[in-house]
Amino acid sequence: MAVRSRGTKLLQTFLPRCLAPPPGRRHLSSPAWSSQLASLPPRDLYRLSVTDPDQFWGSAAAERLRWVEPFQRVRDCELSSGRISWFLGGKLNVSVNCLDVHVEKHPDRVALIWERDEPGTEVKVSYRQLLEMTCRLANTLKSHGIHKGDRVAIYMPVSPLAVAAMLACARIGAVHTVVFAGFSSEALAGRIQDAQCKAVVTCNQSVRGGRLIDLKATVDAAVKSCPSVQHVFVSQRTDNPTVMDRPRDVQLEEAMSPQSSICPPETLDSEDLLFLLYTSGSTGQPKGIVHTQAGYLLYTALTHQFVFDYREGDVFGCVADIGWITGHSYVVYGPLCNGATTVLFESTPVYPDPGRYWETVQRLGITQFYGAPTALRLLLKYDESWVKKYDRSSLRTLGSVGEPINHEAWHWFHSVVGEGRCPLVDTWWQTETGGICIAPHPADEGAPIIPAMAMRPFFGIQPVLMSEEGEPVQGGDVGGALCISQAWPGMARTIYRDHQRFVDAYFSAYPGYYFTGDGAYRSAEGYYQITGRMDDVINVSGHRLGTAEIEDALDEHPSVPETAVIGVPHHIKGEVPFAFVVLKEEQQEEPDAILTELRNLVSTKIAKYAVPQHFLVVKRLPKTRSGKIMRRILRKVATEMTDDLGDISTLDDPSVVKEIVHAYEQYRKQPHQRKEE
Ligand code: 7RM
């Protein structure tokens, strides 16, 4: 039974007086948005959300989510200590909100369209089927000793079973941590160990771009060093056999089939953990970002509706992998909470040819297409006929995420793909923010969209730009460090088992504010443009990588005393890692074999995409007297901007600069280096 909280009533008496919608404004038709809020223009909703967050979020949570017990208090947040709680005292179940509520109303509506690697072999899963699959999987987990609070690693490609595994965890109150199925066994093991996972859910193989990848073999290698893992559940994605180590290994489909298709949902507190997702920071191990139940779900549902102008009957196509936060929020939780039909894209943008995305749009009738700039930059190199030969008239909104979108890609996406008639939303957000924070609001008719600008804060988001002195910068046409001054329901709650690291990373640079790590510019009109990372995190094809992680992997090589990795621009991937490597004296003459070993090290320790595109062997690194590597100088060298090195007076020995510039010039002369660009 749905229980309404006090917020709804409050809002209904409050709204008509102060925020009457202007006449003639289009009604935003979303099935789950029932009150007068629905008829308000987004601009007025934004004002309400920042002037009275309790009112706004309280009503939204009461109306949009089904509660087992109503919450007693909308929020209790103190940014300086990283204490963030929303909808206190409320009890609910996320899987009920994503499944059961829709099965009651429209059991046969398609929940998932699994766009499998091979074009034309898509599989549709209704809400009823997804609920049954989720319950069977949940009962399977329970019968193998997994209960509320236990952590479960999901190492699977995008598929209905992967979604069911996430929702099955949510149903029984287990905490999932999805690990991108391209990560190496060591990266997987590190995450399993940090989270102390009791089980891993995987597939025998994955299929991508026509190629098979042995996921189970990677899991086997990983769990050797993970004593917490009691079971590995293996789904059969391909017909090829897998070595099973029973009773540890459990064939998933076999185990599910005798299970009941009903699983009573666990009642969870608003602030119980929903999932962990590991993400790179500027130092140390990846951080287990913690998201909780109600606030996260509500925030993804509202952003999914408003930013993409989602309406009932739409086919929502976010092509992200579920291993990234974008897949969590806009393939799974946001769309399913809204009762949408969501596409699971298993393939690649160029398989079997560069028309794949648009052929899929035509075949599935996709209405919103949400992708990454790196893929767009790759596709725009091909002839426009790859786009134009497919009917894209179903498209209504286009979206971009993951990194700054350059003007060329923006215009190609908007004019060629969208024929100039679909709003293109550049959406800025992070693993830590849970959902989109800055983006145009296409549902707000008449609001301008300026190319390549993330534009406007979402409901409840108050961006602040900070000067180098740590003071808020006022006015327009200014830049600074991007912070957010008030808590919002979708934000991360902590770093798993390391709250101090959470406070240090996000709340101590500018006390009282959430610091994003990104720089931004605010135009005279008050619109925001993200300029990129300010810390030692680089963004390869939209995926975050800490330079420290790569350095850690390289430094393990016995012949390598020291390395420094920076990001350099790349025309397709956005950025690629560039490694400066110091070799032991005796190795300096013949570095090629070592460089090959270094490439392998990074690939096995992290993932293939983390392997530096460039290696430059140097005698020593530029350091300050306190021993800090001056990456700024390395960046200038690698981007060939040595005319303007800035202040090098703090360098311990300024002659090192000449040395490195010389090494770089030699490197540039090697013919094989040039053709890689
Ligand atoms: C959703 C996601 C977060 C980092 C973030 C930025 C960069 C993401 C944009 C962007 C410019 C954008 N989560 N970033 N979106 N930069 N414009 N629209 O990507 O945790 O993996 O990465 O990605 O630097 O801090 S993430």
XYZ file of C-alpha atoms and ligand atoms in Angstrom:
703
model
C 0.000 0.000 0.000
C 1.227 3.441 -0.846
C 1.452 5.726 2.103
C 1.535 9.420 1.514
C 3.724 11.656 3.536
C 2.849 15.059 4.794
C 4.718 16.881 2.066
C 2.061 16.440 -0.612
C -0.628 18.218 1.274
C 1.675 21.015 2.205
C 2.667 21.549 -1.378
C -0.882 21.525 -2.640
C -1.896 24.292 -0.309
C 1.292 26.166 -1.010
C 1.563 26.061 -4.756
C -1.560 27.645 -6.153
C -0.989 30.793 -4.200
C 2.551 31.586 -5.170
C 3.363 29.662 -8.316
C 0.333 29.501 -10.530
C 1.356 28.193 -13.957
C 1.094 30.701 -16.767
C -1.817 30.112 -19.116
C -1.290 27.890 -22.125
C 1.794 26.070 -20.862
C 2.110 22.538 -22.104
C 1.339 19.861 -19.590
C 4.297 17.609 -18.888
C 2.824 14.201 -19.322
C 4.508 11.746 -17.066
C 2.514 8.901 -15.592
C 4.119 9.197 -12.220
C 3.783 12.935 -11.801
C 0.287 13.481 -10.655
C -0.096 16.641 -8.615
C -0.100 20.287 -9.463
C 3.650 20.179 -9.707
C 3.053 18.665 -13.124
C 1.608 21.833 -14.531
C 4.310 24.117 -13.221
C 6.906 25.456 -15.606
C 10.333 24.040 -14.754
C 11.636 27.520 -14.064
C 9.236 27.966 -11.186
C 9.946 24.470 -9.974
C 13.631 25.355 -9.865
C 12.936 28.455 -7.795
C 10.862 26.438 -5.369
C 13.505 23.713 -5.168
C 16.200 26.103 -3.987
C 14.144 28.466 -1.865
C 12.310 25.678 -0.100
C 14.038 22.326 -0.571
C 12.001 20.683 2.189
C 8.801 21.599 0.471
C 9.945 20.665 -3.001
C 11.703 17.380 -2.267
C 9.235 16.398 0.432
C 6.325 16.605 -2.005
C 8.249 14.994 -4.814
C 9.315 12.066 -2.631
C 5.838 11.576 -1.215
C 4.240 11.543 -4.652
C 6.776 9.846 -6.799
C 7.825 7.000 -4.550
C 5.821 4.267 -2.928
C 6.581 4.126 0.753
C 6.014 1.329 3.218
C 6.282 3.876 5.989
C 6.306 7.623 5.430
C 9.403 9.635 6.192
C 9.378 11.886 9.235
C 11.817 14.517 8.087
C 12.860 15.606 4.591
C 16.561 16.127 5.235
C 19.341 16.380 7.739
C 22.463 17.599 5.991
C 25.667 19.267 7.073
C 28.104 19.573 4.199
C 31.130 20.488 6.303
C 31.093 17.069 7.977
C 29.696 15.187 4.989
C 26.555 14.234 6.909
C 23.822 13.735 4.349
C 20.460 12.117 5.078
C 17.239 12.407 3.149
C 13.706 11.275 3.895
C 14.590 10.203 7.397
C 12.563 7.443 8.940
C 11.016 6.505 5.586
C 10.845 2.829 4.621
C 10.558 1.527 1.097
C 11.910 -0.920 -1.433
C 13.559 0.325 -4.625
C 12.692 -2.778 -6.684
C 9.014 -2.327 -5.781
C 9.210 1.223 -7.114
C 10.922 0.067 -10.300
C 8.777 -3.017 -10.926
C 5.718 -3.875 -8.825
C 4.081 -0.449 -9.101
C 4.226 -0.700 -12.896
C 3.174 -4.359 -13.053
C 0.002 -3.370 -11.198
C -0.857 -0.821 -13.881
C 0.584 -2.217 -17.108
C 2.172 -5.637 -16.682
C 2.774 -6.141 -20.389
C 4.494 -2.848 -21.081
C 8.047 -3.427 -22.301
C 10.536 -2.594 -19.568
C 13.748 -3.569 -21.349
C 14.749 -3.882 -24.959
C 17.984 -5.809 -24.993
C 19.771 -4.643 -28.114
C 22.157 -7.548 -28.463
C 25.480 -7.387 -30.215
C 24.128 -8.907 -33.432
C 21.790 -6.366 -35.095
C 18.172 -7.468 -35.420
C 18.267 -9.972 -32.548
C 16.792 -7.732 -29.869
C 14.858 -9.230 -26.966
C 11.957 -7.479 -25.248
C 11.218 -7.996 -21.560
C 7.915 -6.808 -20.083
C 7.557 -5.371 -16.602
C 5.881 -8.592 -15.489
C 8.715 -10.700 -16.878
C 11.356 -8.490 -15.330
C 9.654 -8.703 -11.947
C 9.536 -12.491 -12.187
C 13.154 -12.716 -13.287
C 14.187 -10.395 -10.458
C 12.267 -12.412 -7.860
C 13.717 -15.709 -9.054
C 17.200 -14.252 -8.921
C 16.527 -12.717 -5.507
C 15.316 -16.075 -4.187
C 18.401 -17.736 -5.660
C 20.667 -15.299 -3.846
C 18.748 -15.795 -0.598
C 18.893 -19.565 -0.858
C 22.670 -19.259 -1.139
C 22.941 -17.310 2.063
C 22.891 -13.744 0.786
C 20.901 -11.393 2.940
C 20.256 -7.771 3.719
C 23.468 -5.765 3.948
C 25.671 -8.345 2.151
C 27.677 -7.087 -0.833
C 27.378 -8.696 -4.247
C 29.690 -7.951 -7.173
C 28.097 -7.946 -10.622
C 30.595 -8.490 -13.436
C 28.366 -8.743 -16.463
C 27.774 -7.086 -19.790
C 24.589 -5.089 -20.311
C 21.746 -7.617 -20.292
C 18.340 -8.232 -18.720
C 19.924 -10.614 -16.208
C 22.407 -7.960 -15.152
C 19.523 -5.547 -14.536
C 17.624 -8.296 -12.713
C 20.731 -8.943 -10.589
C 20.878 -5.283 -9.564
C 17.159 -5.229 -8.770
C 17.343 -8.600 -6.997
C 19.939 -7.146 -4.648
C 17.686 -4.137 -4.114
C 14.754 -6.464 -3.430
C 16.487 -8.346 -0.612
C 18.481 -5.369 0.670
C 21.848 -6.650 -0.528
C 24.303 -4.018 -1.785
C 25.452 -4.394 -5.365
C 28.703 -3.241 -6.806
C 28.749 -3.477 -10.570
C 32.254 -3.769 -11.964
C 32.658 -2.854 -15.622
C 33.146 -6.140 -17.474
C 36.232 -4.755 -19.229
C 38.232 -4.443 -16.023
C 41.113 -6.802 -15.383
C 41.030 -9.567 -12.779
C 43.218 -7.515 -10.469
C 40.971 -4.479 -10.687
C 37.969 -6.730 -10.054
C 39.702 -8.404 -7.111
C 40.566 -5.037 -5.556
C 36.930 -3.979 -5.628
C 35.649 -7.313 -4.320
C 38.154 -7.166 -1.467
C 37.351 -3.594 -0.530
C 33.630 -4.323 -0.519
C 34.103 -7.789 1.042
C 31.638 -9.258 -1.433
C 29.972 -12.525 -0.523
C 29.094 -13.396 -4.112
C 29.876 -12.539 -7.710
C 27.331 -12.680 -10.525
C 28.875 -13.085 -13.963
C 28.498 -14.666 -17.403
C 30.501 -17.395 -19.064
C 31.440 -14.992 -21.848
C 30.509 -11.601 -23.164
C 29.984 -10.688 -26.797
C 30.981 -7.293 -28.114
C 31.604 -6.231 -31.662
C 31.416 -9.885 -32.694
C 34.211 -10.847 -30.307
C 33.933 -13.203 -27.368
C 35.508 -12.380 -24.021
C 35.924 -14.981 -21.289
C 34.476 -13.221 -18.290
C 34.360 -16.323 -16.118
C 38.106 -16.851 -16.524
C 38.712 -13.310 -15.293
C 36.438 -13.892 -12.313
C 38.230 -17.162 -11.506
C 41.549 -15.356 -11.456
C 40.127 -12.555 -9.320
C 38.412 -14.640 -6.654
C 41.610 -16.566 -5.944
C 42.575 -13.599 -3.788
C 39.053 -12.949 -2.465
C 38.267 -15.241 0.472
C 35.028 -13.387 1.188
C 33.447 -14.821 -1.981
C 31.328 -17.894 -1.224
C 29.556 -18.222 -4.563
C 30.049 -17.290 -8.188
C 26.772 -17.303 -10.138
C 27.407 -17.902 -13.823
C 24.891 -17.012 -16.494
C 25.225 -18.679 -19.882
C 25.488 -15.845 -22.400
C 26.973 -18.003 -25.176
C 26.796 -21.713 -25.939
C 30.423 -22.299 -25.072
C 31.110 -24.439 -22.015
C 32.781 -23.084 -18.886
C 34.793 -24.850 -16.250
C 32.686 -24.845 -13.097
C 34.209 -25.206 -9.662
C 31.214 -26.527 -7.718
C 29.835 -25.957 -5.142
C 31.385 -22.481 -5.262
C 30.165 -21.928 -8.825
C 26.439 -21.986 -9.477
C 24.885 -22.106 -12.932
C 22.535 -19.156 -12.672
C 19.684 -20.075 -15.017
C 19.551 -23.608 -13.601
C 19.441 -22.323 -10.052
C 16.754 -19.769 -10.883
C 14.296 -22.028 -12.664
C 12.938 -23.938 -9.632
C 12.736 -20.752 -7.569
C 9.458 -18.972 -6.925
C 8.676 -15.988 -9.120
C 7.459 -14.192 -6.014
C 9.871 -12.711 -3.523
C 8.515 -10.519 -0.740
C 10.467 -7.265 -0.797
C 12.657 -6.420 2.161
C 11.659 -3.194 3.891
C 14.577 -0.789 3.816
C 15.322 2.516 5.417
C 15.735 5.530 3.108
C 19.394 5.658 4.086
C 20.254 1.954 3.851
C 22.901 1.268 1.188
C 21.615 0.597 -2.323
C 24.936 0.210 -4.107
C 28.650 0.915 -4.169
C 30.312 2.034 -7.343
C 34.072 2.329 -7.528
C 35.492 5.410 -9.181
C 38.924 6.948 -9.623
C 40.187 9.715 -7.427
C 43.363 11.728 -7.683
C 45.221 9.518 -5.201
C 45.214 5.978 -3.934
C 42.802 3.140 -4.553
C 39.481 3.626 -6.353
C 36.822 4.926 -4.007
C 33.686 2.942 -3.202
C 31.093 5.644 -3.712
C 28.005 4.887 -1.632
C 24.470 5.603 -2.799
C 21.404 4.939 -0.702
C 17.776 4.150 -1.450
C 15.155 6.857 -1.606
C 17.109 10.014 -2.412
C 19.053 8.380 -5.213
C 15.975 6.836 -6.794
C 13.926 10.011 -6.626
C 16.739 12.096 -8.083
C 17.370 9.752 -11.013
C 13.637 9.553 -11.769
C 13.131 13.327 -11.779
C 16.241 14.059 -13.832
C 15.311 11.312 -16.287
C 11.917 12.895 -16.800
C 12.858 16.551 -16.953
C 16.238 16.590 -18.626
C 15.216 14.227 -21.419
C 11.593 15.335 -21.606
C 10.586 11.736 -21.027
C 6.914 10.940 -21.700
C 4.855 7.813 -21.463
C 5.300 5.598 -24.516
C 8.861 6.745 -25.178
C 11.671 4.308 -25.935
C 14.605 5.629 -23.933
C 18.012 4.808 -25.410
C 21.007 5.369 -23.156
C 23.891 3.442 -24.701
C 26.116 3.490 -21.600
C 27.390 0.318 -19.973
C 25.869 -0.593 -16.605
C 29.397 -0.657 -15.190
C 29.357 3.147 -15.104
C 27.127 5.439 -13.096
C 25.378 6.531 -16.301
C 24.175 2.961 -16.777
C 22.956 2.759 -13.169
C 21.042 6.024 -13.260
C 19.802 6.263 -16.864
C 19.656 2.689 -18.118
C 18.263 1.155 -14.941
C 16.981 3.150 -11.966
C 15.666 6.447 -13.401
C 13.826 4.976 -16.410
C 12.416 1.980 -14.508
C 11.200 4.155 -11.646
C 9.316 6.157 -14.285
C 7.844 3.021 -15.875
C 9.741 3.651 -19.092
C 10.908 1.318 -21.816
C 14.695 1.381 -21.598
C 17.213 0.078 -24.122
C 20.148 -2.123 -23.058
C 22.836 -1.644 -25.685
C 25.297 -4.531 -25.727
C 27.240 -3.632 -28.871
C 29.620 -0.904 -30.041
C 29.053 2.230 -32.149
C 30.866 0.700 -35.134
C 29.619 -2.885 -35.168
C 28.968 -4.144 -37.754
C 29.463 -0.686 -39.284
C 29.358 3.012 -38.291
C 25.593 3.112 -38.884
C 24.852 0.877 -35.892
C 23.429 3.508 -33.527
C 21.095 4.962 -36.154
C 19.997 1.608 -37.499
C 19.111 0.743 -33.898
C 17.229 4.033 -33.512
C 15.162 3.193 -36.606
C 14.490 -0.438 -35.707
C 13.548 0.200 -32.058
C 11.879 3.598 -32.558
C 14.148 5.262 -30.002
C 12.871 8.651 -28.771
C 15.796 9.752 -26.593
C 19.354 8.942 -27.544
C 21.939 9.480 -24.783
C 25.608 8.841 -25.559
C 29.200 9.938 -25.065
C 31.198 12.554 -27.004
C 34.012 10.084 -27.635
C 31.695 7.874 -29.715
C 30.334 10.884 -31.576
C 33.835 12.078 -32.429
C 34.597 8.663 -33.824
C 31.402 8.494 -35.890
C 31.589 11.952 -37.390
C 34.748 10.908 -39.240
C 32.646 8.639 -41.425
C 30.409 9.671 -44.260
C 27.074 11.233 -43.289
C 25.289 8.591 -45.320
C 25.859 6.185 -42.397
C 23.452 8.340 -40.445
C 21.126 9.500 -43.175
C 20.216 6.147 -44.605
C 18.224 5.382 -41.442
C 14.948 6.947 -40.368
C 15.551 8.971 -37.210
C 12.160 10.652 -37.074
C 11.341 8.896 -33.773
C 14.094 10.880 -32.001
C 12.941 13.740 -29.794
C 15.831 14.484 -27.418
C 19.566 13.922 -27.788
C 21.914 13.798 -24.827
C 25.645 13.806 -24.221
C 27.582 12.837 -21.087
C 30.983 11.987 -19.719
C 33.268 14.758 -20.848
C 33.162 18.179 -22.430
C 31.577 17.937 -25.878
C 33.467 19.911 -28.489
C 31.667 22.162 -30.944
C 32.246 19.923 -33.951
C 30.703 16.911 -32.241
C 27.854 18.994 -30.822
C 26.898 20.366 -34.244
C 27.223 17.000 -35.967
C 25.011 15.348 -33.358
C 22.474 18.172 -33.466
C 22.317 18.814 -37.220
C 23.210 15.519 -38.856
C 21.756 13.044 -36.363
C 18.942 15.237 -35.024
C 18.237 17.086 -38.274
C 18.292 20.261 -36.211
C 14.912 19.478 -34.695
C 15.838 17.712 -31.424
C 17.064 19.566 -28.356
C 20.570 18.337 -27.500
C 21.263 18.263 -23.792
C 24.870 18.346 -22.635
C 24.539 16.815 -19.173
C 27.147 17.363 -16.497
C 27.307 15.111 -13.471
C 29.493 12.582 -11.644
C 29.422 9.191 -9.977
C 29.269 11.126 -6.738
C 26.308 13.291 -7.740
C 24.107 10.264 -8.503
C 22.305 12.031 -11.318
C 22.489 14.959 -13.704
C 23.253 18.267 -11.965
C 23.725 20.736 -14.792
C 21.909 20.425 -18.124
C 19.458 22.323 -20.287
C 15.790 21.658 -19.565
C 14.230 20.784 -22.900
C 10.868 20.321 -21.209
C 11.009 24.044 -20.541
C 9.825 25.357 -23.872
C 11.401 28.537 -25.056
C 14.521 28.172 -22.909
C 17.591 28.506 -25.104
C 20.227 25.841 -25.567
C 23.682 27.112 -26.415
C 25.968 24.636 -28.194
C 28.380 22.749 -25.973
C 27.170 24.215 -22.704
C 25.780 22.165 -19.852
C 23.832 25.288 -19.088
C 21.526 25.183 -16.130
C 21.410 23.617 -12.690
C 18.797 20.973 -12.093
C 16.201 21.279 -9.328
C 17.857 21.753 -5.974
C 21.350 22.327 -7.393
C 23.066 25.587 -6.493
C 26.403 25.869 -8.316
C 29.065 28.187 -6.966
C 32.368 29.082 -8.651
C 35.333 29.554 -6.331
C 38.334 31.759 -6.903
C 41.889 30.602 -6.214
C 41.584 32.364 -2.878
C 38.643 30.151 -2.005
C 36.005 32.859 -2.281
C 32.785 32.544 -4.291
C 33.080 34.411 -7.597
C 30.052 36.547 -8.348
C 28.517 37.701 -11.612
C 28.847 36.530 -15.201
C 31.688 35.890 -17.626
C 33.772 34.352 -14.826
C 35.491 31.055 -14.140
C 36.417 29.053 -11.080
C 36.343 25.769 -9.233
C 32.874 24.264 -9.477
C 31.224 23.686 -6.114
C 27.654 23.060 -5.021
C 26.395 24.857 -1.961
C 23.431 22.748 -0.857
C 22.854 19.035 -0.492
C 20.517 17.288 -2.955
C 18.883 13.869 -2.574
C 20.965 12.075 -5.226
C 24.399 12.906 -3.847
C 26.749 10.216 -2.524
C 26.593 9.622 1.213
C 30.118 8.446 1.906
C 33.052 6.436 0.627
C 32.599 2.860 1.718
C 34.338 2.285 5.041
C 36.261 5.562 4.759
C 34.131 8.542 5.674
C 37.196 10.664 6.391
C 38.363 10.221 2.818
C 34.904 11.346 1.685
C 35.169 14.518 3.764
C 38.745 15.161 2.645
C 38.018 14.631 -1.044
C 34.816 16.623 -1.394
C 34.176 18.872 1.594
C 37.492 20.193 2.825
C 38.864 22.230 -0.108
C 35.984 24.693 0.336
C 34.452 24.138 3.770
C 30.673 24.066 3.666
C 30.581 23.262 -0.050
C 30.692 20.109 -2.151
C 33.767 20.410 -4.421
C 33.386 18.642 -7.750
C 37.035 18.607 -8.866
C 35.974 20.295 -12.116
C 36.484 23.831 -13.319
C 33.640 25.802 -14.875
C 32.794 29.071 -16.571
C 29.626 31.093 -16.038
C 28.439 33.245 -18.936
C 26.913 36.697 -18.651
C 23.476 35.045 -18.925
C 24.291 32.785 -15.981
C 24.820 29.589 -17.982
C 27.527 27.135 -17.023
C 30.174 25.509 -19.151
C 32.405 22.803 -17.731
C 36.063 23.283 -18.550
C 37.475 19.973 -17.259
C 39.117 18.346 -14.274
C 41.233 20.384 -11.905
C 42.846 17.409 -10.189
C 44.946 14.478 -11.333
C 42.084 12.614 -12.882
C 41.952 12.165 -16.623
C 39.029 11.286 -18.792
C 39.601 8.654 -21.471
C 36.546 8.188 -23.683
C 34.343 9.442 -20.873
C 35.855 7.117 -18.285
C 37.583 8.463 -15.257
C 41.102 7.328 -14.545
C 43.342 8.483 -11.757
C 46.841 9.162 -13.012
C 48.004 7.758 -9.666
C 46.374 4.406 -10.445
C 48.356 4.115 -13.664
C 51.542 5.233 -11.922
C 50.994 2.613 -9.221
C 50.784 -0.091 -11.877
C 53.880 1.148 -13.738
C 55.904 1.551 -10.558
C 55.545 -2.152 -9.799
C 58.006 -2.942 -12.555
C 61.383 -3.767 -10.971
C 63.289 -1.628 -13.475
C 61.124 1.441 -12.934
C 61.906 3.594 -9.916
C 59.533 6.390 -10.773
C 56.871 7.510 -13.230
C 54.505 10.407 -13.789
C 51.361 10.106 -15.858
C 49.394 13.005 -17.270
C 46.516 13.301 -19.695
C 47.023 14.768 -23.164
C 44.277 15.710 -25.620
C 43.232 13.114 -28.168
C 40.925 13.857 -31.095
C 38.584 10.898 -30.476
C 39.082 9.767 -26.907
C 39.173 13.248 -25.407
C 42.278 12.456 -23.399
C 44.855 9.680 -23.337
C 47.466 8.879 -20.686
C 51.039 10.005 -21.379
C 53.634 8.305 -19.171
C 57.000 9.806 -18.246
C 59.136 6.910 -17.091
C 62.417 6.877 -15.204
C 64.380 3.662 -15.703
C 67.093 2.198 -13.556
C 70.538 3.162 -14.762
C 71.372 -0.192 -16.375
C 68.092 -0.336 -18.331
C 68.303 2.976 -20.091
C 69.932 1.734 -23.286
C 67.323 -0.821 -24.374
C 63.957 0.352 -23.092
C 61.666 -1.259 -25.690
C 61.229 -4.603 -23.947
C 60.478 -2.843 -20.678
C 57.912 -0.597 -22.315
C 56.107 -3.665 -23.615
C 56.100 -5.089 -20.106
C 54.782 -1.797 -18.785
C 51.901 -1.839 -21.260
C 51.024 -5.347 -20.145
C 51.228 -4.350 -16.496
C 48.682 -1.574 -16.889
C 46.430 -3.753 -18.975
C 46.381 -6.563 -16.413
C 46.302 -4.350 -13.333
C 43.629 -1.941 -14.527
C 42.233 -2.328 -18.028
C 43.253 -1.987 -21.642
C 41.892 1.510 -21.989
C 44.220 2.689 -19.204
C 47.406 1.762 -21.118
C 49.334 4.957 -21.883
C 49.331 5.885 -25.530
C 52.721 7.549 -25.093
C 55.791 6.563 -23.084
C 58.719 8.905 -22.717
C 61.805 7.612 -20.955
C 63.477 10.405 -18.972
C 66.437 10.499 -16.596
C 64.489 12.262 -13.844
C 61.233 14.046 -13.216
C 60.743 17.745 -12.484
C 60.282 18.107 -8.745
C 59.837 20.820 -6.206
C 62.162 21.014 -3.259
C 59.583 19.205 -1.175
C 59.696 16.383 -3.711
C 56.367 16.996 -5.426
C 56.359 16.166 -9.122
C 55.438 19.260 -11.104
C 52.959 17.776 -13.527
C 52.150 21.180 -14.895
C 55.556 21.174 -16.570
C 55.092 17.689 -17.974
C 51.740 18.774 -19.384
C 53.372 21.741 -21.103
C 56.075 19.541 -22.599
C 53.637 16.929 -23.849
C 51.323 19.521 -25.368
C 54.265 21.370 -26.920
C 53.688 24.584 -25.037
C 57.150 24.955 -23.593
C 57.318 28.639 -24.541
C 55.198 29.345 -21.530
C 56.303 27.110 -18.699
C 55.087 29.460 -16.009
C 56.927 29.790 -12.742
C 59.647 27.156 -12.489
C 61.455 28.788 -9.607
C 60.189 26.231 -7.118
C 61.880 23.442 -9.084
C 64.647 21.732 -7.217
C 66.857 21.747 -10.316
C 65.529 23.791 -13.251
C 67.940 22.132 -15.703
C 65.678 19.071 -15.680
C 63.288 20.966 -17.967
C 65.813 21.148 -20.800
C 66.534 17.476 -20.399
C 62.881 16.504 -20.692
C 62.195 18.834 -23.611
C 65.122 17.270 -25.431
C 63.882 13.731 -24.744
C 60.457 14.747 -26.009
C 61.857 16.168 -29.238
C 63.704 12.920 -29.883
C 60.507 10.995 -29.238
C 58.552 13.151 -31.699
C 61.065 12.357 -34.391
C 60.304 8.661 -34.282
C 58.017 8.038 -37.251
C 55.771 5.486 -35.509
C 54.847 8.043 -32.856
C 53.378 10.481 -35.319
C 51.040 8.119 -37.067
C 49.286 7.198 -33.817
C 47.700 10.625 -33.566
C 28.486 10.889 -15.514
C 29.984 10.693 -15.402
C 32.645 12.547 -13.896
C 33.520 13.557 -14.582
C 33.162 14.966 -14.224
C 33.671 15.726 -15.437
C 33.376 14.789 -16.582
C 30.938 14.376 -17.115
C 30.490 16.060 -18.422
C 31.833 16.160 -18.006
C 32.074 18.116 -19.205
C 29.973 17.085 -19.290
N 30.456 10.357 -14.172
N 32.079 15.094 -17.204
N 29.971 14.942 -17.866
N 32.618 17.184 -18.390
N 30.808 18.087 -19.652
N 28.716 17.057 -19.754
O 30.674 10.820 -16.370
O 32.136 10.003 -12.398
O 32.461 8.890 -14.514
O 32.886 11.237 -14.372
O 33.344 13.487 -15.998
O 35.041 15.932 -15.339
O 33.771 15.353 -13.007
S 32.007 10.064 -13.824
